[in-house]
Amino acid sequence: MRSDADDSADQLLSEVGRDRDKRQRATLWPARLVSVLGVFAALSGVLGTASLVWGRVWMINGPDHPRELDSLPQLLQFEQPGDATMTVLDLPAWVRFLAAAPGLAQALMLAAAAFLLMRVLIEIADGRSFGAEVQRGLGRIGWLLVVGSFIVLALDVLALWRIEVEIWAFADAVRNDGGVTSTGIGTELPRILWLPLALGFVAFALRWAFKDGARLEKDAEGVI
Amino acid sequence: MSSDEVPEHRVVCHLDRLLEERGMTLAALAEATGITVVNLSVLKNDRGRAIRFTTLTAICDVLGCTPGDLFSVRPR
């Protein structure tokens, strides 16, 4: 025969089960979405890099042709030297890679952050919100986004400087061959990833908040 | 002692005796106070680490006792 205590225990277990289901619905779907976005970020970074290093535009129905210089992420505008045509293929392969490096670094950083975030969300879904793994994960996301954002900025500045050097060297070569040069370039501002940077600092703050939460949870253990 | 260690306490709960004297079950007390059986069981078996004033008030109201009847401190 069932006692009142059994019924109360059943009711409590049922409430706990409902809470767990709600929590899992609210965290596992975002975790899956984040992992898919992470894969897309990594793929787009790799494909963008490959396209720039290859120096050609993939055509679906027609011959591939060299990429224009102003298709480089660092350039807004490029006026061809009067008597010659300069394309991305006229840059050394390592400079093309350097031009693509900030985009690649950004994509890999976002993919890694997505992977870490997915792990954090899974921990929360499993009811270990204030566990050490969540705190570690948030700390890693913070470092990744803050340091990664500065690395992307540094790579972009470096690429911009090197591309300018190559363009002016090309223009000088045209002039030395007796050609007329009227090269002009417009550059992008170095990319400052303010949103990932801000999210990195938010992750650091959350890490401390979760650390406080863990302490409170420990304090509340056994409180009736 | 590190900050993670919990100091031992010597508080003993006499809930089982009070219930027995009143012919009351844990489930009935849970029903009357709104405190879960699980929590009352933790309290009864001296596995609790702290008790809220609201919990204490509810138990004392139903059992007609004082905190001093409910708890004592075991001598060293």
Tab-separated table of C-alpha atoms in Angstrom:
chain	number	residue	atom	x	y	z
A	1	MET	CA	0.000	0.000	0.000
A	2	ARG	CA	1.314	3.454	-0.890
A	3	SER	CA	1.865	5.935	1.925
A	4	ASP	CA	1.557	9.721	1.917
A	5	ALA	CA	5.353	9.844	2.008
A	6	ASP	CA	5.489	7.837	-1.230
A	7	ASP	CA	3.052	10.253	-2.877
A	8	SER	CA	5.056	13.284	-1.720
A	9	ALA	CA	8.271	11.728	-2.990
A	10	ASP	CA	6.603	10.947	-6.338
A	11	GLN	CA	5.351	14.526	-6.597
A	12	LEU	CA	8.832	15.886	-5.849
A	13	LEU	CA	10.446	13.566	-8.407
A	14	SER	CA	7.867	14.561	-10.992
A	15	GLU	CA	8.618	18.290	-10.404
A	16	VAL	CA	12.346	17.629	-10.662
A	17	GLY	CA	11.756	15.698	-13.903
A	18	ARG	CA	9.670	18.522	-15.398
A	19	ASP	CA	12.373	21.064	-14.478
A	20	ARG	CA	15.028	18.886	-16.096
A	21	ASP	CA	12.981	18.543	-19.299
A	22	LYS	CA	12.448	22.316	-19.515
A	23	ARG	CA	16.125	22.958	-18.874
A	24	GLN	CA	17.174	20.471	-21.527
A	25	ARG	CA	14.779	21.942	-24.094
A	26	ALA	CA	16.127	25.431	-23.354
A	27	THR	CA	19.796	24.478	-23.608
A	28	LEU	CA	20.249	21.454	-25.867
A	29	TRP	CA	18.669	23.031	-28.957
A	30	PRO	CA	20.832	26.153	-28.683
A	31	ALA	CA	23.822	23.843	-28.166
A	32	ARG	CA	23.027	21.996	-31.403
A	33	LEU	CA	22.468	25.272	-33.260
A	34	VAL	CA	25.746	26.673	-31.941
A	35	SER	CA	27.642	23.560	-33.070
A	36	VAL	CA	26.186	23.832	-36.597
A	37	LEU	CA	27.092	27.540	-36.737
A	38	GLY	CA	30.595	26.677	-35.545
A	39	VAL	CA	31.035	24.182	-38.379
A	40	PHE	CA	29.782	26.757	-40.909
A	41	ALA	CA	32.151	29.401	-39.493
A	42	ALA	CA	35.122	27.048	-39.858
A	43	LEU	CA	34.084	26.004	-43.369
A	44	SER	CA	33.577	29.573	-44.562
A	45	GLY	CA	36.984	30.528	-43.170
A	46	VAL	CA	38.749	27.649	-44.888
A	47	LEU	CA	36.929	28.203	-48.202
A	48	GLY	CA	37.597	31.962	-48.115
A	49	THR	CA	41.273	31.330	-47.459
A	50	ALA	CA	41.502	28.738	-50.221
A	51	SER	CA	39.850	31.103	-52.680
A	52	LEU	CA	42.200	33.975	-51.833
A	53	VAL	CA	45.362	31.848	-51.865
A	54	TRP	CA	44.272	30.299	-55.161
A	55	GLY	CA	43.657	33.848	-56.415
A	56	ARG	CA	40.791	32.966	-58.714
A	57	VAL	CA	37.021	33.221	-58.621
A	58	TRP	CA	35.235	29.905	-58.911
A	59	MET	CA	32.774	30.101	-61.775
A	60	ILE	CA	29.950	27.593	-61.901
A	61	ASN	CA	29.314	27.994	-65.603
A	62	GLY	CA	32.395	29.415	-67.274
A	63	PRO	CA	36.154	29.687	-66.931
A	64	ASP	CA	37.618	30.774	-63.594
A	65	HIS	CA	39.190	34.192	-63.754
A	66	PRO	CA	41.714	35.960	-61.516
A	67	ARG	CA	40.283	37.818	-58.532
A	68	GLU	CA	40.391	41.610	-58.656
A	69	LEU	CA	42.679	43.207	-56.116
A	70	ASP	CA	39.839	45.088	-54.468
A	71	SER	CA	38.283	41.745	-53.600
A	72	LEU	CA	40.941	41.446	-50.891
A	73	PRO	CA	39.341	41.972	-47.483
A	74	GLN	CA	41.794	44.773	-46.723
A	75	LEU	CA	41.114	46.851	-49.859
A	76	LEU	CA	38.085	48.986	-50.610
A	77	GLN	CA	39.185	50.319	-53.953
A	78	PHE	CA	42.034	49.803	-56.385
A	79	GLU	CA	42.807	51.738	-59.536
A	80	GLN	CA	44.879	49.766	-61.980
A	81	PRO	CA	48.274	51.154	-62.966
A	82	GLY	CA	47.706	52.761	-66.360
A	83	ASP	CA	49.587	50.345	-68.600
A	84	ALA	CA	49.266	47.114	-66.674
A	85	THR	CA	46.662	45.008	-64.937
A	86	MET	CA	47.354	43.776	-61.447
A	87	THR	CA	45.269	40.994	-59.942
A	88	VAL	CA	45.438	38.959	-56.755
A	89	LEU	CA	47.564	36.431	-58.675
A	90	ASP	CA	50.342	39.057	-58.945
A	91	LEU	CA	50.795	38.913	-55.179
A	92	PRO	CA	53.090	36.218	-53.797
A	93	ALA	CA	51.197	33.210	-52.407
A	94	TRP	CA	52.299	33.984	-48.853
A	95	VAL	CA	50.911	37.519	-49.120
A	96	ARG	CA	47.631	36.096	-50.423
A	97	PHE	CA	47.584	33.773	-47.427
A	98	LEU	CA	48.393	36.717	-45.145
A	99	ALA	CA	45.457	38.641	-46.647
A	100	ALA	CA	43.174	35.696	-45.899
A	101	ALA	CA	44.682	34.985	-42.472
A	102	PRO	CA	42.541	37.463	-40.456
A	103	GLY	CA	39.350	35.953	-41.887
A	104	LEU	CA	40.623	32.432	-41.270
A	105	ALA	CA	41.709	33.274	-37.719
A	106	GLN	CA	38.333	34.888	-37.050
A	107	ALA	CA	36.444	31.868	-38.394
A	108	LEU	CA	38.554	29.389	-36.419
A	109	MET	CA	38.204	31.512	-33.277
A	110	LEU	CA	34.410	31.590	-33.641
A	111	ALA	CA	34.305	27.843	-34.370
A	112	ALA	CA	36.404	27.080	-31.277
A	113	ALA	CA	34.251	29.425	-29.164
A	114	ALA	CA	31.122	27.701	-30.499
A	115	PHE	CA	32.558	24.306	-29.542
A	116	LEU	CA	33.380	25.517	-26.015
A	117	LEU	CA	29.964	27.157	-25.684
A	118	MET	CA	28.296	23.934	-26.799
A	119	ARG	CA	30.096	22.045	-24.022
A	120	VAL	CA	29.041	24.664	-21.471
A	121	LEU	CA	25.411	24.431	-22.613
A	122	ILE	CA	25.484	20.619	-22.376
A	123	GLU	CA	26.821	20.860	-18.809
A	124	ILE	CA	23.983	23.262	-17.941
A	125	ALA	CA	21.456	20.965	-19.629
A	126	ASP	CA	22.699	18.136	-17.425
A	127	GLY	CA	22.062	20.235	-14.316
A	128	ARG	CA	25.700	21.060	-13.532
A	129	SER	CA	25.342	24.824	-14.044
A	130	PHE	CA	27.751	25.713	-11.259
A	131	GLY	CA	30.183	22.895	-11.890
A	132	ALA	CA	33.888	23.453	-12.437
A	133	GLU	CA	33.586	22.521	-16.125
A	134	VAL	CA	31.208	25.437	-16.817
A	135	GLN	CA	33.528	27.886	-15.059
A	136	ARG	CA	36.547	26.563	-16.946
A	137	GLY	CA	34.616	26.670	-20.236
A	138	LEU	CA	33.560	30.290	-19.734
A	139	GLY	CA	37.127	31.265	-18.825
A	140	ARG	CA	38.446	29.586	-21.986
A	141	ILE	CA	35.804	31.292	-24.140
A	142	GLY	CA	36.788	34.640	-22.605
A	143	TRP	CA	40.492	34.171	-23.293
A	144	LEU	CA	39.840	32.813	-26.774
A	145	LEU	CA	37.654	35.743	-27.821
A	146	VAL	CA	39.775	38.482	-26.267
A	147	VAL	CA	43.178	37.177	-27.398
A	148	GLY	CA	41.743	35.998	-30.740
A	149	SER	CA	40.245	39.423	-31.489
A	150	PHE	CA	43.623	41.080	-30.976
A	151	ILE	CA	45.363	38.441	-33.116
A	152	VAL	CA	42.878	39.094	-35.937
A	153	LEU	CA	43.512	42.835	-35.617
A	154	ALA	CA	47.304	42.330	-35.698
A	155	LEU	CA	47.087	40.041	-38.738
A	156	ASP	CA	44.862	42.541	-40.533
A	157	VAL	CA	47.280	45.426	-39.912
A	158	LEU	CA	50.184	43.257	-41.068
A	159	ALA	CA	48.332	42.145	-44.206
A	160	LEU	CA	47.289	45.699	-45.048
A	161	TRP	CA	50.866	46.944	-44.744
A	162	ARG	CA	52.257	44.083	-46.845
A	163	ILE	CA	49.632	44.422	-49.595
A	164	GLU	CA	50.398	48.152	-49.904
A	165	VAL	CA	54.113	47.364	-50.191
A	166	GLU	CA	53.397	44.858	-52.986
A	167	ILE	CA	51.097	47.232	-54.870
A	168	TRP	CA	53.568	50.114	-54.809
A	169	ALA	CA	56.353	47.747	-55.879
A	170	PHE	CA	54.195	46.640	-58.829
A	171	ALA	CA	53.492	50.268	-59.769
A	172	ASP	CA	57.200	51.087	-59.561
A	173	ALA	CA	57.965	48.154	-61.860
A	174	VAL	CA	55.433	49.449	-64.401
A	175	ARG	CA	56.973	52.933	-64.208
A	176	ASN	CA	60.488	51.540	-64.599
A	177	ASP	CA	59.358	49.761	-67.758
A	178	GLY	CA	58.375	53.155	-69.137
A	179	GLY	CA	54.686	52.752	-68.482
A	180	VAL	CA	52.312	55.323	-67.067
A	181	THR	CA	51.099	54.699	-63.554
A	182	SER	CA	48.163	56.231	-61.817
A	183	THR	CA	47.666	53.634	-59.126
A	184	GLY	CA	45.387	54.521	-56.278
A	185	ILE	CA	44.130	52.390	-53.455
A	186	GLY	CA	41.495	52.749	-50.807
A	187	THR	CA	41.916	50.598	-47.755
A	188	GLU	CA	39.566	49.278	-45.134
A	189	LEU	CA	40.204	50.213	-41.551
A	190	PRO	CA	41.836	47.325	-39.681
A	191	ARG	CA	39.049	45.078	-38.465
A	192	ILE	CA	38.375	45.457	-34.779
A	193	LEU	CA	36.117	42.626	-33.679
A	194	TRP	CA	34.299	44.625	-31.054
A	195	LEU	CA	31.453	42.128	-30.655
A	196	PRO	CA	33.626	39.025	-30.006
A	197	LEU	CA	35.831	41.225	-27.795
A	198	ALA	CA	32.814	42.390	-25.798
A	199	LEU	CA	31.489	38.802	-25.605
A	200	GLY	CA	34.902	37.704	-24.333
A	201	PHE	CA	34.668	40.172	-21.463
A	202	VAL	CA	31.081	39.073	-20.835
A	203	ALA	CA	32.333	35.459	-20.627
A	204	PHE	CA	34.941	36.523	-18.036
A	205	ALA	CA	32.234	38.279	-16.002
A	206	LEU	CA	29.953	35.242	-16.273
A	207	ARG	CA	32.770	33.028	-15.075
A	208	TRP	CA	32.971	35.063	-11.882
A	209	ALA	CA	29.185	35.072	-11.564
A	210	PHE	CA	29.123	31.269	-11.900
A	211	LYS	CA	31.944	30.999	-9.380
A	212	ASP	CA	29.812	33.006	-6.931
A	213	GLY	CA	26.871	30.771	-7.818
A	214	ALA	CA	28.925	27.666	-7.042
A	215	ARG	CA	29.800	29.103	-3.620
A	216	LEU	CA	26.161	29.929	-2.906
A	217	GLU	CA	25.122	26.446	-4.034
A	218	LYS	CA	27.662	24.939	-1.652
A	219	ASP	CA	26.440	27.189	1.162
A	220	ALA	CA	22.841	26.183	0.470
A	221	GLU	CA	23.599	22.447	0.533
A	222	GLY	CA	21.841	20.857	3.488
A	223	VAL	CA	19.822	24.012	4.248
A	224	ILE	CA	16.262	23.084	5.110
B	1	MET	CA	40.877	24.009	7.412
B	2	SER	CA	40.380	25.011	3.750
B	3	SER	CA	37.389	27.090	2.650
B	4	ASP	CA	35.846	23.991	1.018
B	5	GLU	CA	35.757	21.948	4.204
B	6	VAL	CA	32.605	22.015	6.263
B	7	PRO	CA	33.104	22.163	10.019
B	8	GLU	CA	31.428	19.391	12.011
B	9	HIS	CA	28.500	20.429	14.157
B	10	ARG	CA	27.103	18.806	17.299
B	11	VAL	CA	23.474	19.832	16.918
B	12	VAL	CA	21.092	16.928	17.414
B	13	CYS	CA	17.511	17.037	16.113
B	14	HIS	CA	14.765	15.443	18.188
B	15	LEU	CA	12.116	15.471	15.506
B	16	ASP	CA	11.548	11.700	15.647
B	17	ARG	CA	10.866	11.834	19.406
B	18	LEU	CA	8.514	14.826	19.083
B	19	LEU	CA	6.628	13.103	16.261
B	20	GLU	CA	6.340	9.916	18.280
B	21	GLU	CA	5.037	11.806	21.341
B	22	ARG	CA	2.352	13.407	19.156
B	23	GLY	CA	1.551	10.238	17.230
B	24	MET	CA	2.338	12.002	13.978
B	25	THR	CA	4.043	10.749	10.832
B	26	LEU	CA	6.691	12.545	8.820
B	27	ALA	CA	4.319	12.669	5.857
B	28	ALA	CA	1.594	14.299	7.986
B	29	LEU	CA	4.083	16.891	9.216
B	30	ALA	CA	5.159	17.505	5.637
B	31	GLU	CA	1.546	17.993	4.628
B	32	ALA	CA	0.876	20.367	7.537
B	33	THR	CA	4.029	22.459	7.142
B	34	GLY	CA	4.479	22.414	3.361
B	35	ILE	CA	8.049	21.176	3.798
B	36	THR	CA	8.988	18.196	1.647
B	37	VAL	CA	9.331	14.754	3.215
B	38	VAL	CA	12.851	14.610	1.813
B	39	ASN	CA	13.877	17.764	3.677
B	40	LEU	CA	12.196	16.674	6.887
B	41	SER	CA	13.959	13.334	6.624
B	42	VAL	CA	17.309	15.123	6.209
B	43	LEU	CA	16.515	17.157	9.331
B	44	LYS	CA	15.368	14.118	11.336
B	45	ASN	CA	18.522	12.163	10.527
B	46	ASP	CA	20.859	15.034	11.475
B	47	ARG	CA	22.093	15.375	7.914
B	48	GLY	CA	21.028	19.021	7.594
B	49	ARG	CA	23.608	21.796	7.861
B	50	ALA	CA	21.306	24.736	8.486
B	51	ILE	CA	17.636	25.502	8.980
B	52	ARG	CA	15.704	28.546	7.826
B	53	PHE	CA	13.723	30.488	10.435
B	54	THR	CA	10.600	29.993	8.278
B	55	THR	CA	11.093	26.197	8.345
B	56	LEU	CA	11.701	26.246	12.088
B	57	THR	CA	8.614	28.391	12.681
B	58	ALA	CA	6.423	26.091	10.590
B	59	ILE	CA	7.597	22.944	12.414
B	60	CYS	CA	7.257	24.526	15.871
B	61	ASP	CA	3.761	25.814	15.011
B	62	VAL	CA	2.542	22.375	13.947
B	63	LEU	CA	4.243	20.439	16.745
B	64	GLY	CA	3.497	23.062	19.394
B	65	CYS	CA	7.096	23.131	20.571
B	66	THR	CA	10.029	25.513	20.753
B	67	PRO	CA	13.361	25.375	18.925
B	68	GLY	CA	14.871	24.249	22.214
B	69	ASP	CA	12.605	21.180	22.207
B	70	LEU	CA	13.560	20.398	18.640
B	71	PHE	CA	17.324	20.742	18.962
B	72	SER	CA	20.044	20.219	21.522
B	73	VAL	CA	23.825	20.454	21.327
B	74	ARG	CA	25.707	17.242	22.021
B	75	PRO	CA	28.433	17.734	24.672
B	76	ARG	CA	32.047	17.416	23.512
